[in-house]
mmCIF file of C-alpha atoms in Angstrom:
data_model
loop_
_atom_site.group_PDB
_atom_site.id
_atom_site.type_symbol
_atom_site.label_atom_id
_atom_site.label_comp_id
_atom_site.label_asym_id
_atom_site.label_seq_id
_atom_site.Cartn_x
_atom_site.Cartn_y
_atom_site.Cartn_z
ATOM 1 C CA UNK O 1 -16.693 9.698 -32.869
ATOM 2 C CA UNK O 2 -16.712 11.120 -36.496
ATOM 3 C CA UNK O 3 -19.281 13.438 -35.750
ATOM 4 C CA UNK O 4 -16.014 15.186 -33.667
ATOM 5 C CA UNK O 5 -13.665 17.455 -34.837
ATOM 6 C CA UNK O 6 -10.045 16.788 -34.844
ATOM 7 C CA UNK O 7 -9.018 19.036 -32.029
ATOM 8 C CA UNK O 8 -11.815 17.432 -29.815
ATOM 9 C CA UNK O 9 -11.050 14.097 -30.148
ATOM 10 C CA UNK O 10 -7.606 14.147 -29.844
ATOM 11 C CA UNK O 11 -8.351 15.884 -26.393
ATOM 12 C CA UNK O 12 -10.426 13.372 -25.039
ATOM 13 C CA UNK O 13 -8.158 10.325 -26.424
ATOM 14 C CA UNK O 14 -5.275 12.094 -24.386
ATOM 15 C CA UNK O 15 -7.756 12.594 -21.486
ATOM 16 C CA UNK O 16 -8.620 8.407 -21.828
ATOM 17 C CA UNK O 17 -4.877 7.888 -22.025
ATOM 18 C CA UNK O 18 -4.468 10.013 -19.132
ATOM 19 C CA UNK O 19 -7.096 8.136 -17.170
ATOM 20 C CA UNK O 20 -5.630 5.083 -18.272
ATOM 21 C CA UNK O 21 -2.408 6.055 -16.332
ATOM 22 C CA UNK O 22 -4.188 6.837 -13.360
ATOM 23 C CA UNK O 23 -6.051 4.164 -13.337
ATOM 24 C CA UNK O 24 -2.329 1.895 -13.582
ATOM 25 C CA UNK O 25 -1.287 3.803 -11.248
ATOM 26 C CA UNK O 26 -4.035 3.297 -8.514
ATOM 27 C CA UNK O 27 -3.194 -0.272 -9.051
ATOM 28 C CA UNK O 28 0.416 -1.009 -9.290
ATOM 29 C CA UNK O 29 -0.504 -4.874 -8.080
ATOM 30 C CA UNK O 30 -1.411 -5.549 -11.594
ATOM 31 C CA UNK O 31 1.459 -6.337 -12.723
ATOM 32 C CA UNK O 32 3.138 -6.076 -16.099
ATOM 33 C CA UNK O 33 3.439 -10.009 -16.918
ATOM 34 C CA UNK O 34 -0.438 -9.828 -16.137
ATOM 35 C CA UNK O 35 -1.409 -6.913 -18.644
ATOM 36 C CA UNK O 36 1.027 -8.644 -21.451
ATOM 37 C CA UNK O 37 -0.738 -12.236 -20.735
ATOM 38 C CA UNK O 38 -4.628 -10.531 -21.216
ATOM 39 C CA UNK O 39 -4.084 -7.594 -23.120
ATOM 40 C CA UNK O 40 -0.763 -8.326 -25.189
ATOM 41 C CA UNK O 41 0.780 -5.003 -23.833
ATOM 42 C CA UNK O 42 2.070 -3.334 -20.495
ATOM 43 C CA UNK O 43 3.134 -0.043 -19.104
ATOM 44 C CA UNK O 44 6.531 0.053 -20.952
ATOM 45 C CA UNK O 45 4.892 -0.863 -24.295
ATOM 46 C CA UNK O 46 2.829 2.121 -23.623
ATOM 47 C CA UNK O 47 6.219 4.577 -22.844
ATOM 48 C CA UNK O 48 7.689 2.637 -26.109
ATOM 49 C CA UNK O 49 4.100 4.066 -28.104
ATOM 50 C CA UNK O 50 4.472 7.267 -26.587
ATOM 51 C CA UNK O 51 8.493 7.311 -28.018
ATOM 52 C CA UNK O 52 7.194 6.096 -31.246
ATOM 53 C CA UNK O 53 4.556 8.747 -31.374
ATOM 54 C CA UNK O 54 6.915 11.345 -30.284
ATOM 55 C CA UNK O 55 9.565 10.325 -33.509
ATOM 56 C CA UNK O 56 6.504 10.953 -36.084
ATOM 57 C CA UNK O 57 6.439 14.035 -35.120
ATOM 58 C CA UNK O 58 10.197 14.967 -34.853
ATOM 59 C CA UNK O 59 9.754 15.299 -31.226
ATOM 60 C CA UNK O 60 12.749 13.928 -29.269
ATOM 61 C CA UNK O 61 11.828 11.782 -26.042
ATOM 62 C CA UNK O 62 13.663 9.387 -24.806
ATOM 63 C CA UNK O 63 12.195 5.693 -23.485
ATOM 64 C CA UNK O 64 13.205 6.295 -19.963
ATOM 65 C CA UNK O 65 11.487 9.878 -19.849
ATOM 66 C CA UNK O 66 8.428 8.589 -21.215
ATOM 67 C CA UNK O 67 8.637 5.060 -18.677
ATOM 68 C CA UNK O 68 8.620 7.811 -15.845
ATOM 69 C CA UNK O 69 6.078 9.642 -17.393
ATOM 70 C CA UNK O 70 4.077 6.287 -17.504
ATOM 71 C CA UNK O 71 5.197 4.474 -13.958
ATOM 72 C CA UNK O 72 4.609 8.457 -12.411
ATOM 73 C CA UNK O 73 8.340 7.257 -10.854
ATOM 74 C CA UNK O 74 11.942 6.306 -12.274
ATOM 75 C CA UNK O 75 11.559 2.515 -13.984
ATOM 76 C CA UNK O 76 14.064 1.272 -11.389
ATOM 77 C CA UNK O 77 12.286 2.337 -7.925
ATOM 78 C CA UNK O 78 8.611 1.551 -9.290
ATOM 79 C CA UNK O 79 10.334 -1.894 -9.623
ATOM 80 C CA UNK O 80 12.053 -2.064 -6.795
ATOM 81 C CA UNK O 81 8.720 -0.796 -4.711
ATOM 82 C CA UNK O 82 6.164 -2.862 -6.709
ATOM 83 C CA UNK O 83 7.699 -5.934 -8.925
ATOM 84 C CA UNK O 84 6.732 -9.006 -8.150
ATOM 85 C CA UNK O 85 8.976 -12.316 -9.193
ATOM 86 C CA UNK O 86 6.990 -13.552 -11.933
ATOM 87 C CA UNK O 87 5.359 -16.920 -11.017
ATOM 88 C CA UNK O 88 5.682 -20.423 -13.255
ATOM 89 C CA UNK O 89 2.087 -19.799 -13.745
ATOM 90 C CA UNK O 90 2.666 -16.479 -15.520
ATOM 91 C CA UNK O 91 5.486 -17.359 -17.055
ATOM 92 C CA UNK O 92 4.226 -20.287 -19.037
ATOM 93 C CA UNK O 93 0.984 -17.872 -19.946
ATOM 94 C CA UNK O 94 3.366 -15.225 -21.166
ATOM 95 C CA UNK O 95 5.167 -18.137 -23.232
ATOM 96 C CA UNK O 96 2.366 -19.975 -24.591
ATOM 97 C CA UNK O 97 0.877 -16.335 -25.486
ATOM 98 C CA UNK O 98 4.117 -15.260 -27.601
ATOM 99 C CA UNK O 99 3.870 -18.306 -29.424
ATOM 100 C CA UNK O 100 0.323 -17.765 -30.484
ATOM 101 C CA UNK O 101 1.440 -14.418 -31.822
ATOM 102 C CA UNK O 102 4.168 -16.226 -33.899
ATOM 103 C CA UNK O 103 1.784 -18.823 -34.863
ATOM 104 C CA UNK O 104 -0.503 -16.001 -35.893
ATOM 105 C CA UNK O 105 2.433 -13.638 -38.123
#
């Protein structure tokens, strides 16, 4: 994508990100454990990126205006509507995967 100009690839890495959120969004039975056990990040790593992004460029957003943004709902009732208990299974994946990143530092 370096044959792109800045303006034009910014705008179609915030239209990926966008479809990105969508795409979470037409599946809210994937659920965060799941994303942080194969990809190593989740929906509210992506609201803490969009925070982080925000503060390099003096912009103030908060971490729960940005999870809404992200979830497309208030944290609390996308949790409420579409949390699952996290099983043993995941659990132990989500374990084991936290110590390969400290393993790895």
């Amino acid at each position: 994508m370096k044959h792109l100009d800045e303006s034009t690839r910014v705008e179609l890495e915030a239209a990926a990100f966008r479809r990105l959120l969508e795409h979470l969004d037409d599946n809210k039975d994937v659920q965060n454990i799941d994303l942080m056990n194969l990809a190593g990040f989740c929906r509210n790593c992506l609201s803490k990126w969009l925070v982080a992004a925000a503060e390099t460029r003096d912009v103030t957003l908060d971490y729960e205006t940005a999870r809404e943004y992200v979830y497309g709902m208030p944290y609390p009732d996308w949790k409420a509507k579409y949390q699952k208990p996290a099983t043993q299974e995941q659990l132990d994946a989500m374990q084991a995967g936290e110590q390969r990143n400290k393993d790895q530092a």
